[in-house]
Amino acid sequence: MFISNKALVLALVALPSALACVDSSTYTFGHYEFNGATTIRDCAWITVNFNKIETRQDEWCGVEVGGSLVSDECPVACDACPVTAAPSVPPPTASPTVSAAPTAAPTRPPSPAPSPFPTARPSSVPSESPSDVPSTVPSDMPSDIPSFMPSDLPS
């Protein structure tokens, strides 16, 4: 598989911020009793109920609990991951562009010669040279000019 240098640079630039934006697995910010069970508020609690995500984000992400802002400990759940601008990459051109020098290596390996796969559309024009194997069927169009030497087999 071939990965361009531009794609590699983009991936390396995005990697640190993607790894840095992870909810804490140990941070909690309180608990409450519901239906006889104790529910602990942690980063996962913010998003566990789809219908309450926005309300919980509004109520808790700006609150400081235990010396930390909930959004700092739960950036994914609070939609608080830092946004880093990707480097600007120009769009592809409509037609090929000329480079100053050829690349150091070919972009793909050359095809084998002769090709191991027969063509799907044979040529309608016969080849210039005769084939190595004689025909076993008489021609529908005999030549107008006789051969210079007689054949070894009778027609």
Coordinates of N, CA and C in Angstrom, one line a residue:
M1 N 0.8 -1.2 0.0 CA 0.0 0.0 0.0 C 0.9 1.2 0.0
F2 N 0.5 2.2 -0.8 CA 1.3 3.5 -0.9 C 0.6 4.6 -0.1
I3 N 1.3 5.2 0.7 CA 0.8 6.4 1.5 C 1.6 7.6 1.1
S4 N 0.9 8.6 0.7 CA 1.7 9.8 0.2 C 2.2 10.6 1.4
N5 N 3.2 11.4 1.2 CA 3.8 12.2 2.2 C 2.8 13.1 2.9
K6 N 2.0 13.7 2.1 CA 1.0 14.6 2.6 C 0.0 13.9 3.5
A7 N -0.4 12.7 3.2 CA -1.3 12.0 4.0 C -0.6 11.6 5.4
L8 N 0.6 11.3 5.3 CA 1.4 10.9 6.5 C 1.5 12.2 7.4
V9 N 1.8 13.3 6.8 CA 1.9 14.5 7.6 C 0.6 14.9 8.3
L10 N -0.5 14.8 7.5 CA -1.8 15.1 8.1 C -2.1 14.1 9.3
A11 N -1.8 12.9 9.1 CA -2.1 11.9 10.2 C -1.2 12.2 11.4
L12 N 0.1 12.5 11.2 CA 0.9 12.8 12.4 C 0.5 14.1 13.1
V13 N 0.0 15.1 12.3 CA -0.4 16.4 12.9 C -1.7 16.1 13.8
A14 N -2.6 15.3 13.3 CA -3.9 15.0 13.9 C -3.7 14.1 15.1
L15 N -2.7 13.2 15.1 CA -2.5 12.2 16.1 C -2.4 12.7 17.5
P16 N -1.5 13.7 17.8 CA -1.4 14.1 19.2 C -2.7 14.7 19.8
S17 N -3.5 15.5 19.0 CA -4.7 16.0 19.6 C -5.8 14.9 19.7
A18 N -5.8 14.0 18.8 CA -6.7 12.9 18.9 C -6.5 12.0 20.1
L19 N -5.2 11.8 20.4 CA -4.8 11.0 21.6 C -5.0 11.8 22.9
A20 N -4.9 13.1 22.9 CA -5.0 13.9 24.1 C -6.5 14.1 24.5
C21 N -7.4 13.9 23.6 CA -8.8 14.1 23.9 C -9.5 12.8 24.3
V22 N -9.3 12.4 25.5 CA -9.9 11.2 26.0 C -10.5 11.5 27.4
D23 N -11.7 11.0 27.6 CA -12.3 11.1 28.9 C -11.6 10.3 30.0
S24 N -11.5 10.9 31.2 CA -10.9 10.2 32.3 C -11.7 9.0 32.7
S25 N -11.1 7.9 33.0 CA -11.8 6.7 33.4 C -12.0 6.6 34.9
T26 N -11.3 7.5 35.6 CA -11.4 7.4 37.1 C -12.1 8.6 37.7
Y27 N -12.3 9.7 37.0 CA -12.9 10.9 37.5 C -14.4 10.8 37.8
T28 N -14.8 11.1 39.0 CA -16.3 11.1 39.3 C -16.6 12.5 39.9
F29 N -17.9 12.9 39.7 CA -18.3 14.2 40.2 C -19.7 14.1 40.9
G30 N -19.7 13.1 41.8 CA -20.9 13.0 42.7 C -21.6 11.7 42.4
H31 N -22.7 11.5 43.2 CA -23.6 10.3 43.0 C -25.0 10.7 43.5
Y32 N -25.9 9.8 43.2 CA -27.3 10.0 43.7 C -28.0 8.7 43.7
E33 N -29.1 8.7 44.5 CA -29.9 7.4 44.6 C -31.1 7.5 43.6
F34 N -31.3 6.4 42.8 CA -32.4 6.4 41.9 C -33.0 5.0 41.8
N35 N -34.2 4.8 42.1 CA -34.9 3.5 42.2 C -34.2 2.5 43.1
G36 N -33.7 3.0 44.2 CA -33.0 2.1 45.2 C -31.6 1.8 44.8
A37 N -31.0 2.4 43.7 CA -29.6 2.1 43.4 C -28.8 3.4 43.4
T38 N -27.6 3.3 43.7 CA -26.7 4.4 43.7 C -26.1 4.6 42.3
T39 N -26.3 5.8 41.7 CA -25.7 6.1 40.4 C -24.5 7.0 40.6
I40 N -23.4 6.7 40.1 CA -22.2 7.5 40.2 C -22.1 8.4 38.9
R41 N -21.9 9.7 39.1 CA -21.7 10.5 38.0 C -20.2 10.5 37.5
D42 N -20.0 10.0 36.3 CA -18.7 10.0 35.7 C -18.8 10.5 34.3
C43 N -17.7 10.4 33.5 CA -17.8 10.9 32.2 C -18.8 10.2 31.3
A44 N -18.9 8.9 31.5 CA -19.8 8.1 30.7 C -21.3 8.4 31.0
W45 N -21.5 8.8 32.3 CA -22.9 9.2 32.7 C -23.5 10.3 31.9
I46 N -22.6 11.3 31.5 CA -23.1 12.4 30.7 C -23.7 12.0 29.4
T47 N -23.2 11.0 28.8 CA -23.7 10.6 27.5 C -24.5 9.3 27.4
V48 N -24.7 8.6 28.6 CA -25.3 7.3 28.6 C -26.8 7.3 28.2
N49 N -27.4 8.4 28.5 CA -28.9 8.6 28.1 C -28.9 9.7 27.0
F50 N -29.2 9.2 25.7 CA -29.2 10.1 24.6 C -30.1 11.3 24.8
N51 N -31.3 11.1 25.4 CA -32.2 12.2 25.6 C -31.8 13.2 26.6
K52 N -30.8 12.9 27.4 CA -30.3 13.8 28.5 C -28.9 14.4 28.3
I53 N -28.3 14.1 27.1 CA -26.9 14.5 26.9 C -26.8 16.1 27.0
E54 N -27.6 16.8 26.2 CA -27.5 18.2 26.2 C -27.8 18.9 27.6
T55 N -28.8 18.4 28.3 CA -29.1 18.9 29.6 C -27.9 18.6 30.6
R56 N -27.4 17.4 30.5 CA -26.2 17.1 31.4 C -25.0 17.9 31.1
Q57 N -24.8 18.1 29.8 CA -23.6 18.9 29.4 C -23.8 20.3 29.9
D58 N -25.0 20.9 29.7 CA -25.2 22.3 30.2 C -25.1 22.4 31.7
E59 N -25.6 21.4 32.4 CA -25.6 21.5 33.9 C -24.2 21.1 34.5
W60 N -23.4 20.3 33.9 CA -22.3 19.8 34.6 C -20.9 20.1 33.9
C61 N -20.8 20.3 32.7 CA -19.5 20.5 32.0 C -18.8 21.8 32.5
G62 N -19.5 22.8 32.9 CA -18.9 24.0 33.4 C -18.6 24.1 34.9
V63 N -18.9 23.0 35.6 CA -18.8 22.9 37.0 C -17.5 22.4 37.4
E64 N -16.9 23.0 38.5 CA -15.7 22.4 39.1 C -16.0 21.5 40.2
V65 N -15.5 20.3 40.2 CA -15.7 19.3 41.2 C -14.4 18.6 41.5
G66 N -14.0 18.6 42.8 CA -12.8 17.9 43.2 C -11.5 18.6 42.6
G67 N -11.6 19.9 42.4 CA -10.5 20.7 41.9 C -10.3 20.7 40.4
S68 N -11.2 20.0 39.7 CA -11.1 20.0 38.3 C -12.4 20.4 37.6
L69 N -12.3 21.0 36.5 CA -13.5 21.4 35.7 C -14.0 20.1 35.0
V70 N -15.3 19.7 35.1 CA -15.8 18.5 34.5 C -15.4 18.4 33.1
S71 N -15.5 19.5 32.3 CA -15.1 19.5 30.9 C -13.6 19.2 30.7
D72 N -12.8 19.5 31.6 CA -11.3 19.2 31.5 C -11.1 17.7 31.7
E73 N -11.9 17.1 32.5 CA -11.7 15.6 32.8 C -12.5 14.8 31.8
C74 N -13.6 15.4 31.2 CA -14.5 14.6 30.3 C -14.6 15.4 29.0
P75 N -13.5 15.7 28.3 CA -13.6 16.5 27.1 C -14.5 15.9 26.0
V76 N -14.4 14.6 25.8 CA -15.2 13.9 24.8 C -16.7 14.1 25.1
A77 N -17.1 13.7 26.3 CA -18.5 13.8 26.8 C -19.0 15.2 26.7
C78 N -18.2 16.2 27.0 CA -18.6 17.6 27.1 C -18.4 18.3 25.7
D79 N -18.0 17.6 24.7 CA -17.7 18.2 23.4 C -16.7 19.3 23.5
A80 N -15.7 19.1 24.3 CA -14.7 20.1 24.6 C -13.3 19.7 24.1
C81 N -13.2 18.8 23.1 CA -11.9 18.5 22.6 C -11.4 19.7 21.8
P82 N -10.1 19.9 21.9 CA -9.5 21.1 21.2 C -9.5 20.8 19.7
V83 N -9.9 21.8 19.0 CA -9.9 21.7 17.5 C -8.6 22.3 17.0
T84 N -7.9 21.5 16.3 CA -6.6 22.0 15.7 C -6.8 22.0 14.2
A85 N -6.4 23.1 13.6 CA -6.6 23.3 12.1 C -5.6 22.4 11.4
A86 N -6.1 21.6 10.5 CA -5.2 20.8 9.7 C -4.4 21.7 8.7
P87 N -3.2 21.3 8.4 CA -2.4 22.1 7.4 C -3.1 22.1 6.1
S88 N -3.0 23.3 5.5 CA -3.7 23.5 4.2 C -3.0 22.6 3.1
V89 N -3.8 21.8 2.4 CA -3.3 21.0 1.3 C -4.1 21.5 0.1
P90 N -3.4 21.9 -1.0 CA -4.1 22.3 -2.1 C -4.9 21.2 -2.8
P91 N -6.0 21.5 -3.4 CA -6.8 20.4 -4.0 C -6.1 19.9 -5.3
P92 N -6.5 18.7 -5.8 CA -5.8 18.2 -7.0 C -6.2 19.1 -8.2
T93 N -5.3 19.2 -9.1 CA -5.5 20.0 -10.3 C -6.3 19.2 -11.3
A94 N -7.0 19.9 -12.2 CA -7.9 19.3 -13.2 C -7.1 18.5 -14.2
S95 N -5.8 18.9 -14.5 CA -5.0 18.1 -15.4 C -3.6 17.9 -14.8
P96 N -2.9 17.0 -15.3 CA -1.5 16.7 -14.8 C -0.7 17.9 -14.8
T97 N 0.2 18.0 -13.8 CA 1.2 19.2 -13.8 C 2.6 18.6 -14.1
V98 N 3.4 19.5 -14.6 CA 4.8 19.1 -14.9 C 5.7 19.3 -13.7
S99 N 6.4 18.3 -13.3 CA 7.3 18.5 -12.2 C 8.7 18.8 -12.7
A100 N 9.6 19.4 -11.8 CA 10.9 19.8 -12.2 C 11.8 18.6 -12.5
A101 N 11.6 17.5 -11.8 CA 12.4 16.4 -11.9 C 11.6 15.1 -11.7
P102 N 12.0 14.0 -12.3 CA 11.2 12.8 -12.1 C 11.3 12.3 -10.6
T103 N 10.4 11.5 -10.2 CA 10.5 11.0 -8.8 C 11.6 10.0 -8.7
A104 N 12.0 9.7 -7.5 CA 13.1 8.8 -7.3 C 12.8 7.4 -7.6
A105 N 11.5 7.0 -7.4 CA 11.1 5.6 -7.6 C 9.8 5.7 -8.4
P106 N 9.5 4.6 -9.2 CA 8.2 4.6 -9.9 C 7.0 4.5 -9.0
T107 N 5.9 5.1 -9.4 CA 4.7 5.1 -8.6 C 4.1 3.7 -8.5
R108 N 4.3 2.9 -9.5 CA 3.8 1.5 -9.4 C 4.8 0.6 -10.2
P109 N 4.9 -0.7 -9.9 CA 5.8 -1.5 -10.7 C 5.3 -1.7 -12.1
P110 N 6.3 -1.9 -13.0 CA 5.9 -2.1 -14.4 C 5.1 -3.4 -14.6
S111 N 4.3 -3.5 -15.6 CA 3.6 -4.8 -15.8 C 4.5 -5.8 -16.5
P112 N 4.2 -7.1 -16.3 CA 5.1 -8.1 -16.8 C 5.0 -8.2 -18.3
A113 N 6.0 -8.6 -19.0 CA 6.0 -8.7 -20.5 C 6.4 -10.2 -20.8
P114 N 5.6 -10.9 -21.6 CA 4.3 -10.5 -22.1 C 3.3 -10.7 -20.9
S115 N 2.2 -10.1 -21.2 CA 1.1 -10.0 -20.1 C 0.6 -11.5 -19.9
P116 N 0.3 -11.8 -18.6 CA -0.2 -13.2 -18.4 C -1.7 -13.2 -18.6
F117 N -2.3 -12.1 -18.9 CA -3.7 -12.0 -19.2 C -4.0 -11.6 -20.6
P118 N -4.8 -12.5 -21.4 CA -5.1 -12.1 -22.7 C -6.0 -10.9 -22.8
T119 N -5.9 -10.2 -23.9 CA -6.7 -9.0 -24.0 C -8.2 -9.3 -24.1
A120 N -9.0 -8.5 -23.6 CA -10.5 -8.7 -23.7 C -11.0 -8.3 -25.0
R121 N -10.3 -7.4 -25.7 CA -10.7 -7.0 -27.1 C -9.6 -7.1 -28.0
P122 N -9.6 -8.3 -28.8 CA -8.5 -8.5 -29.7 C -8.5 -7.5 -30.9
S123 N -7.4 -7.2 -31.5 CA -7.3 -6.3 -32.6 C -8.0 -6.8 -33.8
S124 N -8.6 -5.9 -34.6 CA -9.3 -6.3 -35.8 C -8.3 -6.3 -37.0
V125 N -7.1 -5.8 -36.7 CA -6.1 -5.8 -37.8 C -5.1 -6.9 -37.5
P126 N -4.9 -7.7 -38.6 CA -4.0 -8.9 -38.4 C -2.5 -8.4 -38.1
S127 N -1.8 -9.3 -37.5 CA -0.4 -8.9 -37.2 C 0.4 -8.9 -38.5
E128 N 1.6 -8.2 -38.5 CA 2.5 -8.1 -39.6 C 3.2 -9.4 -39.9
S129 N 3.5 -10.2 -38.9 CA 4.3 -11.4 -39.1 C 3.4 -12.6 -38.9
P130 N 3.8 -13.7 -39.6 CA 2.9 -14.9 -39.5 C 3.1 -15.6 -38.1
S131 N 2.1 -16.4 -37.7 CA 2.1 -17.0 -36.5 C 3.1 -18.2 -36.5
D132 N 3.5 -18.7 -35.4 CA 4.4 -19.9 -35.3 C 3.7 -21.2 -35.6
V133 N 2.4 -21.2 -35.3 CA 1.6 -22.4 -35.5 C 0.7 -22.3 -36.8
P134 N 0.8 -23.3 -37.7 CA 0.1 -23.2 -38.9 C -1.4 -23.4 -38.7
S135 N -2.2 -22.9 -39.5 CA -3.7 -23.0 -39.4 C -4.1 -24.4 -39.8
T136 N -5.1 -24.9 -39.1 CA -5.6 -26.3 -39.5 C -6.9 -26.2 -40.3
V137 N -7.3 -25.0 -40.6 CA -8.6 -24.8 -41.4 C -8.2 -24.0 -42.6
P138 N -8.7 -24.3 -43.8 CA -8.4 -23.6 -45.0 C -8.9 -22.1 -44.9
S139 N -8.2 -21.2 -45.5 CA -8.6 -19.8 -45.5 C -9.9 -19.6 -46.3
D140 N -10.7 -18.7 -45.9 CA -11.9 -18.3 -46.6 C -11.5 -17.4 -47.8
M141 N -10.4 -16.8 -47.6 CA -9.9 -15.8 -48.6 C -8.5 -16.2 -49.1
P142 N -8.4 -17.1 -50.1 CA -7.0 -17.5 -50.5 C -6.3 -16.3 -51.1
S143 N -5.0 -16.3 -51.1 CA -4.2 -15.2 -51.6 C -4.3 -15.2 -53.2
D144 N -4.2 -14.0 -53.7 CA -4.2 -13.8 -55.2 C -2.8 -14.2 -55.8
I145 N -1.8 -14.1 -55.0 CA -0.5 -14.3 -55.5 C 0.0 -15.7 -55.0
P146 N 0.4 -16.6 -55.9 CA 0.8 -17.9 -55.5 C 2.1 -17.8 -54.7
S147 N 2.4 -18.8 -53.9 CA 3.6 -18.8 -53.1 C 4.8 -19.2 -54.1
F148 N 6.0 -18.9 -53.7 CA 7.2 -19.2 -54.5 C 7.6 -20.6 -54.4
M149 N 7.3 -21.2 -53.2 CA 7.7 -22.6 -53.0 C 6.4 -23.4 -52.8
P150 N 6.4 -24.6 -53.2 CA 5.2 -25.5 -52.9 C 5.2 -25.9 -51.4
S151 N 4.0 -26.1 -50.9 CA 4.0 -26.5 -49.5 C 4.3 -28.0 -49.4
D152 N 4.7 -28.4 -48.2 CA 5.0 -29.8 -47.9 C 3.8 -30.7 -47.8
L153 N 2.6 -30.1 -47.5 CA 1.4 -30.9 -47.3 C 0.5 -30.5 -48.5
P154 N -0.3 -31.5 -49.0 CA -1.2 -31.1 -50.0 C -2.4 -30.4 -49.5
S155 N -3.1 -29.6 -50.3 CA -4.2 -28.8 -49.8 C -5.5 -29.7 -50.0

